[in-house]
XYZ file of C-alpha atoms in Angstrom:
519
model
C 7.040 -7.195 -39.276
C 3.800 -8.861 -38.355
C 1.813 -9.106 -34.910
C -0.445 -11.433 -34.306
C -2.172 -11.264 -30.789
C -4.869 -12.266 -29.103
C -7.691 -10.097 -28.264
C -8.826 -8.987 -25.529
C -12.593 -9.693 -23.589
C -15.271 -6.792 -24.108
C -14.899 -5.565 -20.661
C -11.141 -6.117 -20.819
C -10.706 -3.648 -23.916
C -13.648 -1.096 -22.948
C -11.208 -0.441 -19.957
C -8.400 -0.457 -21.463
C -8.955 1.090 -24.500
C -8.999 5.291 -23.693
C -5.254 4.565 -23.043
C -3.953 1.686 -25.413
C -1.919 3.116 -27.794
C -1.616 6.565 -25.795
C 2.283 7.512 -26.084
C 3.359 8.240 -22.814
C 6.236 11.067 -23.089
C 7.369 9.060 -18.840
C 10.972 10.859 -19.657
C 13.080 12.781 -21.456
C 15.575 10.379 -20.096
C 14.871 6.968 -21.017
C 14.616 4.534 -23.956
C 13.455 7.039 -27.650
C 12.191 3.586 -29.208
C 8.222 2.540 -27.591
C 8.546 -0.760 -28.842
C 9.668 -3.625 -26.398
C 10.600 -7.283 -26.956
C 11.749 -8.951 -23.332
C 12.445 -12.157 -24.567
C 13.405 -15.332 -23.218
C 11.942 -14.946 -19.406
C 9.569 -16.188 -17.374
C 6.164 -14.302 -17.737
C 4.859 -13.986 -13.720
C 1.179 -13.619 -13.522
C -0.320 -14.733 -10.403
C -1.440 -17.297 -11.148
C 0.570 -18.387 -13.667
C 4.331 -18.354 -14.587
C 4.990 -19.207 -18.289
C 8.406 -19.269 -20.073
C 7.455 -16.142 -23.584
C 8.273 -12.978 -24.479
C 6.540 -9.791 -23.704
C 6.107 -7.466 -26.384
C 5.852 -3.535 -25.422
C 4.388 -0.257 -27.698
C 2.950 2.656 -26.488
C 3.277 1.833 -23.271
C 1.036 -0.620 -23.226
C 1.778 -4.858 -23.341
C 0.405 -6.356 -27.130
C 1.148 -10.067 -26.850
C 2.171 -12.118 -24.810
C 3.269 -15.415 -26.579
C 6.178 -17.569 -26.737
C 8.107 -16.466 -29.124
C 7.664 -13.060 -31.064
C 9.008 -11.901 -33.937
C 10.296 -8.564 -34.271
C 11.979 -6.516 -36.625
C 15.355 -4.065 -35.539
C 13.524 -0.533 -34.592
C 12.214 -2.569 -31.326
C 14.301 -2.965 -28.619
C 15.296 -5.752 -27.672
C 15.902 -7.019 -23.580
C 17.085 -10.215 -22.919
C 15.561 -12.256 -19.346
C 16.927 -15.646 -20.098
C 16.552 -17.068 -17.153
C 14.463 -14.338 -14.719
C 11.802 -13.697 -13.644
C 9.872 -10.919 -15.478
C 6.528 -9.589 -13.092
C 4.488 -7.396 -13.401
C 5.664 -3.717 -11.365
C 4.920 -3.466 -7.832
C 2.110 -1.340 -6.461
C 2.753 -0.385 -2.681
C -0.471 0.796 -1.167
C 0.391 2.108 1.702
C 2.918 4.725 1.378
C 3.149 8.875 2.241
C 5.454 11.173 0.071
C 5.649 14.395 1.013
C 3.225 14.291 4.191
C 3.429 17.098 7.033
C 3.152 15.327 10.700
C 3.998 16.052 14.130
C 5.411 19.331 12.928
C 7.290 19.142 10.100
C 7.582 16.857 6.903
C 8.581 13.834 5.040
C 11.983 14.415 3.513
C 10.639 12.364 0.567
C 8.321 14.159 -2.082
C 6.400 11.816 -5.112
C 9.691 13.006 -7.148
C 12.515 11.273 -4.928
C 10.198 8.861 -3.016
C 8.798 7.839 -6.500
C 12.330 7.276 -8.027
C 13.469 4.889 -4.765
C 10.560 3.506 -5.456
C 11.176 2.943 -9.375
C 14.883 1.631 -8.744
C 13.205 -1.227 -5.814
C 10.936 -2.393 -8.253
C 7.555 -0.759 -7.290
C 5.391 1.214 -10.171
C 2.658 2.242 -9.288
C 1.908 3.604 -5.022
C -1.056 5.127 -3.301
C -1.220 7.964 -1.177
C -2.391 9.133 1.342
C -3.728 12.759 0.994
C -4.411 14.671 4.839
C -7.667 16.418 4.754
C -6.813 20.555 4.906
C -8.156 21.717 8.168
C -11.004 18.861 7.466
C -11.431 19.865 4.176
C -11.313 17.344 1.247
C -11.790 18.779 -1.255
C -9.057 21.385 -0.535
C -7.057 18.618 0.652
C -7.484 16.639 -2.503
C -5.956 19.763 -4.008
C -2.634 20.606 -2.439
C -1.666 16.286 -2.997
C -2.656 17.408 -6.527
C 0.409 20.006 -6.650
C 2.454 18.228 -4.817
C 2.032 15.178 -7.251
C 3.004 17.877 -9.842
C 6.833 15.963 -10.138
C 6.227 13.336 -9.812
C 7.989 10.070 -12.499
C 5.199 7.365 -11.708
C 1.788 6.360 -11.762
C 0.473 6.912 -8.391
C -3.935 6.939 -7.173
C -5.189 8.954 -3.672
C -6.930 7.202 -0.751
C -8.052 9.821 1.669
C -8.037 10.260 5.980
C -11.255 11.673 7.548
C -10.184 13.431 10.572
C -13.756 14.310 11.253
C -17.243 13.703 10.284
C -20.657 16.605 9.470
C -22.295 16.722 6.501
C -19.726 18.891 4.049
C -17.419 15.805 5.091
C -20.200 12.994 3.825
C -20.770 15.343 0.390
C -17.190 15.908 0.506
C -16.590 11.830 0.133
C -18.934 11.603 -2.119
C -17.567 13.660 -4.737
C -13.998 12.390 -4.428
C -16.215 8.765 -5.199
C -17.917 10.311 -8.289
C -15.033 12.706 -9.245
C -11.789 12.748 -8.319
C -11.316 8.728 -8.657
C -11.150 7.982 -4.783
C -12.138 4.953 -3.614
C -10.895 4.452 -0.083
C -11.199 6.300 3.143
C -8.500 5.798 6.392
C -9.459 6.038 9.729
C -7.184 6.648 12.660
C -8.323 5.408 15.869
C -4.916 6.763 17.179
C -2.947 10.127 17.315
C -5.527 11.823 19.904
C -6.076 15.214 20.263
C -4.278 15.249 15.730
C -6.210 12.377 13.591
C -7.802 10.389 15.802
C -11.509 9.962 15.309
C -13.689 7.947 17.236
C -16.423 5.189 17.521
C -19.197 7.179 16.465
C -17.405 9.205 13.924
C -16.312 5.158 12.770
C -19.351 4.355 12.487
C -21.440 7.242 10.165
C -17.741 7.458 7.763
C -18.624 2.599 7.399
C -21.864 3.383 6.458
C -21.252 6.460 4.531
C -18.496 3.868 2.288
C -20.511 1.271 2.305
C -22.759 3.337 0.241
C -20.363 4.594 -1.932
C -18.360 1.310 -3.120
C -15.612 3.080 -0.767
C -13.416 0.564 1.335
C -13.293 2.467 4.783
C -9.573 1.260 6.003
C -8.288 1.602 9.913
C -5.179 2.478 11.488
C -6.126 -0.086 13.952
C -4.281 1.165 17.655
C -6.518 2.059 20.785
C -5.625 6.101 20.676
C -6.981 7.068 24.621
C -5.009 3.770 25.966
C -2.233 4.873 24.006
C -2.015 8.692 25.157
C -2.587 6.323 28.881
C 0.745 4.147 27.967
C 2.151 7.639 26.967
C 2.075 9.309 30.035
C 2.428 6.238 32.727
C 6.304 5.882 30.330
C 7.411 9.941 31.575
C 6.439 9.659 35.036
C 7.946 6.277 34.917
C 10.793 8.443 33.794
C 10.939 6.299 30.387
C 12.081 9.155 27.023
C 13.539 6.688 24.739
C 12.141 5.251 21.964
C 12.229 3.192 23.658
C 9.189 4.154 25.834
C 7.561 4.749 22.308
C 7.042 0.520 22.296
C 6.085 -0.254 25.964
C 3.178 3.026 25.753
C 1.497 1.408 22.435
C 1.912 -2.356 23.631
C -0.376 -5.571 21.158
C -2.293 -6.194 23.132
C -3.592 -2.026 22.560
C -3.512 -3.321 18.089
C -4.970 -6.907 19.248
C -8.196 -4.141 20.543
C -8.534 -1.973 18.351
C -8.767 -4.320 15.204
C -11.215 -6.342 17.435
C -13.605 -3.135 17.711
C -13.116 -1.759 13.542
C -13.341 -5.056 12.498
C -16.686 -5.864 14.825
C -18.138 -2.305 14.098
C -17.722 -3.029 9.863
C -20.169 -6.871 11.103
C -22.136 -4.670 12.130
C -23.112 -2.088 9.288
C -21.818 -4.990 6.890
C -18.921 -2.939 4.828
C -15.556 -4.675 4.043
C -13.104 -3.167 5.809
C -8.693 -3.343 5.173
C -6.750 -3.282 8.719
C -3.407 -1.567 7.301
C 0.211 -1.544 8.946
C -0.312 -4.818 10.838
C 1.724 -5.268 13.273
C 1.445 -7.784 15.722
C 0.014 -11.229 16.322
C -3.023 -9.930 18.485
C -4.543 -8.120 15.528
C -3.420 -10.833 12.521
C -5.873 -13.372 15.110
C -7.924 -10.135 15.292
C -8.538 -10.631 11.370
C -7.745 -14.964 11.207
C -10.905 -15.326 12.561
C -13.288 -12.292 10.869
C -12.124 -14.094 7.568
C -12.624 -17.405 9.401
C -16.436 -16.823 9.368
C -16.839 -15.112 6.569
C -15.928 -10.929 7.329
C -14.698 -9.725 3.978
C -11.265 -7.815 6.032
C -8.265 -7.390 3.967
C -4.768 -7.045 6.562
C -1.994 -5.659 5.041
C 1.173 -5.981 6.924
C 4.288 -3.740 6.025
C 7.584 -4.229 4.704
C 9.544 -3.330 8.499
C 6.882 -6.020 10.574
C 7.783 -8.949 8.469
C 11.947 -7.834 8.211
C 12.694 -6.232 12.202
C 12.116 -6.954 15.683
C 11.771 -4.025 19.048
C 14.848 -4.958 19.653
C 16.215 -2.150 18.089
C 14.333 0.574 19.884
C 16.780 -0.064 22.640
C 19.943 0.425 21.432
C 22.677 2.942 23.270
C 22.495 5.092 20.298
C 19.676 8.161 20.314
C 19.375 8.265 16.797
C 20.523 4.386 15.613
C 17.624 4.111 18.011
C 15.311 6.528 17.330
C 15.145 6.247 13.348
C 12.882 2.434 14.018
C 10.171 4.796 15.325
C 6.676 3.721 14.334
C 3.074 3.021 14.892
C 2.232 0.470 15.605
C 6.096 0.049 16.882
C 7.809 -2.214 15.309
C 7.471 -5.352 17.611
C 8.772 -8.062 20.036
C 10.950 -11.127 17.961
C 8.338 -13.534 16.738
C 5.900 -11.168 15.378
C 7.773 -10.400 12.507
C 8.013 -14.630 11.552
C 4.514 -14.502 12.947
C 3.208 -12.383 10.423
C 5.194 -14.086 7.416
C 3.269 -17.612 7.971
C -0.494 -15.576 7.868
C 1.061 -14.262 4.440
C 1.983 -17.590 3.193
C -1.379 -19.478 4.814
C -3.916 -16.090 2.575
C -4.466 -14.920 6.050
C -2.610 -11.315 5.262
C -3.084 -10.381 1.738
C -1.142 -7.637 0.526
C 2.031 -6.327 1.610
C 2.470 -2.682 1.886
C 5.052 -0.288 3.250
C 3.804 3.095 5.493
C 6.884 5.061 4.053
C 6.853 7.491 6.279
C 10.671 9.311 5.709
C 12.095 11.999 9.325
C 15.666 11.935 8.272
C 17.855 12.361 11.239
C 17.909 15.137 12.222
C 14.452 15.600 12.357
C 13.893 11.756 14.652
C 16.146 14.446 17.777
C 12.889 16.367 17.820
C 12.359 14.176 20.112
C 15.074 13.097 21.925
C 14.192 14.427 25.420
C 10.683 13.064 24.689
C 10.159 9.748 22.918
C 6.198 11.560 21.581
C 8.222 13.608 20.188
C 9.805 11.761 17.292
C 8.832 12.228 13.673
C 6.897 8.081 13.251
C 8.098 6.678 10.382
C 10.273 4.399 8.528
C 11.681 4.134 4.903
C 10.341 0.521 2.369
C 8.958 2.583 -1.324
C 12.465 1.178 -2.495
C 13.612 -2.200 -0.242
C 9.984 -3.868 -0.447
C 10.465 -5.651 -3.347
C 13.684 -7.050 -2.860
C 13.377 -7.581 1.401
C 9.783 -9.639 0.808
C 10.998 -11.970 -2.027
C 14.309 -12.973 0.273
C 12.271 -13.142 3.322
C 9.434 -15.247 1.909
C 10.664 -16.441 -1.397
C 13.788 -17.526 -1.563
C 13.228 -19.216 2.619
C 10.346 -21.752 0.241
C 7.237 -20.040 2.956
C 5.634 -18.976 -0.983
C 5.501 -19.673 -4.013
C 6.504 -17.398 -7.465
C 3.906 -16.734 -8.084
C 2.252 -15.913 -4.816
C 5.262 -12.798 -5.141
C 3.652 -11.531 -7.895
C -0.015 -11.573 -6.158
C 0.909 -10.148 -2.373
C 3.400 -7.198 -4.525
C 1.241 -6.140 -7.455
C -2.104 -8.350 -7.861
C -3.738 -8.034 -5.080
C -3.747 -4.938 -4.594
C -5.068 -4.195 -8.441
C -7.577 -6.341 -7.506
C -9.112 -4.220 -4.072
C -8.396 -1.154 -5.824
C -10.205 -1.624 -8.210
C -6.411 -1.338 -11.357
C -7.154 -5.057 -12.316
C -5.905 -6.056 -14.569
C -5.364 -2.253 -16.325
C -2.393 -2.812 -13.577
C -0.456 -6.189 -11.644
C -0.493 -8.340 -14.726
C 1.212 -9.095 -17.537
C -1.104 -9.312 -20.098
C -2.845 -7.674 -23.614
C -3.772 -4.854 -22.628
C -2.294 -4.737 -19.630
C 0.531 -0.706 -18.819
C 3.269 -1.922 -19.392
C 4.566 -1.805 -15.842
C 7.395 -4.179 -15.574
C 10.136 -5.668 -13.907
C 12.941 -7.839 -14.893
C 13.767 -10.339 -11.160
C 18.048 -12.050 -11.576
C 16.803 -15.087 -9.403
C 21.131 -15.818 -8.598
C 22.012 -12.462 -8.090
C 22.209 -10.144 -4.507
C 21.183 -6.877 -3.251
C 23.189 -5.103 -0.355
C 20.490 -2.216 0.864
C 22.297 1.125 2.769
C 21.037 4.309 3.613
C 24.644 5.907 0.915
C 23.495 3.331 -2.416
C 19.500 4.340 -1.557
C 17.751 6.793 -3.847
C 15.126 8.112 -0.310
C 16.642 12.000 0.199
C 16.800 9.726 3.937
C 20.058 10.476 5.266
C 19.616 6.646 6.926
C 17.842 3.265 6.079
C 16.611 1.057 8.824
C 17.301 -1.622 7.057
C 21.124 -0.295 6.994
C 23.670 -3.763 5.686
C 20.953 -6.128 5.263
C 22.154 -8.701 1.890
C 19.814 -11.192 -0.131
C 19.260 -13.415 -2.787
C 17.074 -11.388 -5.996
C 17.948 -9.131 -7.710
C 15.386 -6.255 -9.513
C 17.854 -5.400 -12.438
C 15.626 -4.256 -14.727
C 12.345 -1.602 -13.821
C 9.997 -0.679 -17.681
C 7.208 2.040 -16.027
C 4.911 2.880 -18.762
C 6.985 1.196 -21.506
C 10.276 2.532 -20.881
C 13.083 1.560 -19.504
C 13.599 3.592 -16.308
C 15.750 1.144 -14.596
C 18.398 -0.722 -16.073
C 22.542 -1.845 -14.612
C 21.996 0.322 -11.805
C 21.114 3.677 -13.783
C 18.191 5.875 -12.990
C 16.085 7.475 -15.700
C 13.733 9.321 -14.858
C 11.935 12.960 -15.498
C 9.762 14.572 -12.495
C 6.238 15.792 -14.696
C 6.113 11.955 -16.188
C 4.354 10.134 -13.836
C 0.199 9.839 -13.993
C -2.654 9.975 -11.481
C -4.345 6.616 -11.655
C -8.350 6.250 -10.816
C -9.599 3.773 -8.854
C -13.334 2.816 -9.580
C -15.787 1.712 -6.351
C -17.442 -1.099 -6.077
C -14.266 -3.393 -6.453
C -15.277 -7.021 -6.208
C -14.985 -7.110 -2.007
C -18.310 -5.823 -2.461
C -19.536 -8.256 -4.086
C -23.210 -9.733 -2.596
C -23.209 -7.072 0.586
C -26.308 -6.275 -0.446
C -27.252 -10.492 -1.280
C -26.129 -10.337 2.845
C -28.212 -7.418 3.691
C -31.373 -8.282 2.214
C -30.192 -11.813 3.801
C -30.070 -10.245 7.551
C -33.693 -7.678 7.324
C -35.129 -11.399 6.602
C -33.628 -13.164 9.174
C -35.478 -10.571 11.535
C -38.754 -11.708 12.476
C -39.345 -8.749 12.812
C -41.529 -5.920 13.924
C -43.663 -8.301 15.288
C -47.233 -7.897 14.754
C -49.066 -7.581 18.844
C -52.939 -7.252 19.776
C -53.814 -3.962 20.578
C -54.488 -3.968 24.159
C -58.137 -3.729 25.894
C -57.328 -2.565 28.676
């Protein structure tokens, strides 16, 4: 069959030449044809939607045109009346993560399989250093990710500071494809770092063109809050929320923002859970500072009342940090997303089962922190934000995929339905509905914080690397088929940073030349 397709811009074509025609052996269980035509759907990108066909070959989108004729060797999917969109990218997950004397139940296979069933085709996980070593941590996560069934990237956590860590950060950026580093301002005695380390880390991030990320809660104050709750005899899950109120998230967010401004480097605030934190981000962005705010699905969909549930197992499954907040915070975060104050949605998927959560039955401080979301995010954001009229369909693509790809510098390879982009595609039926239950989800979890939730808009097909991996409520995935996606430094967030530095130096009117005194 004859196909005409647009010439790619030279910059784009260079970035994807190396994988444009490489056949991705995605999964034996999947379709054998490497040629797909998605026909008659509404193709949605972050800034544009059109009725068009999408032609895919060997894992890459080759053409997006109103009508594309193809031969019999091409598998055709009818998308009439449906939305054809870039697969979701989850910027915040913890698969196979050792934390609080246990490990998350979802590994890189089960967690990614769940993601694919929910329309997410790439995620970025957090590498935790091993005894402070970034290299050892990276190697450990490389092994964990051997069983991957979809594309993934890595952020790196920084938990201590010395010359070795500084040198290793350089290696991570220049050789390993990592362009973001996370600093925990909470978890005293475990992952928490102080302001001195935060400043050193921010300076290093700036010089490398890597994005500094923060978990923003005041860890010292949280420690005090926890002691206070125990003294009051409050040992259940409600003590978790009471010990780390929103004011402590607001304080740490403000501090991180001001220190990033002082260093003049972009900042990414992970899991923004409260009005307090969101307002600090709004203020900074209004003044022109480069600050990204990431709410997570649980913060948009839930409120803290569950933590007061009389059944421990039910209440404990909602324990995460920062905590899910009082009613009202959820709506405010939704509004901030719709107005552009917050830029993208993650999940902080960190799955601990009810046996693991029971480790804290007598002391909320021992309940492993984390909720699910990697499979549910795309459906929840559609139902909460699009169905309610708070955002458009193009906004949906921006918040769930495109903006993440831009921030982490992998756009337009990811986050777009354009000629040359990776064939990570979902087909969403706006007239279909979904229901979330622990019985039907694909995570290894025995519970689900969204249990029983129903909504409109169902992802009926997921295509990852050009292969159909989710169709007719059936997963077709195999371990070892996902690819590690390297993410280059100096994303758009760094544009103009050097000019701001130069402007600052020129504005100092210092040092002042003073006449030497004769006395």
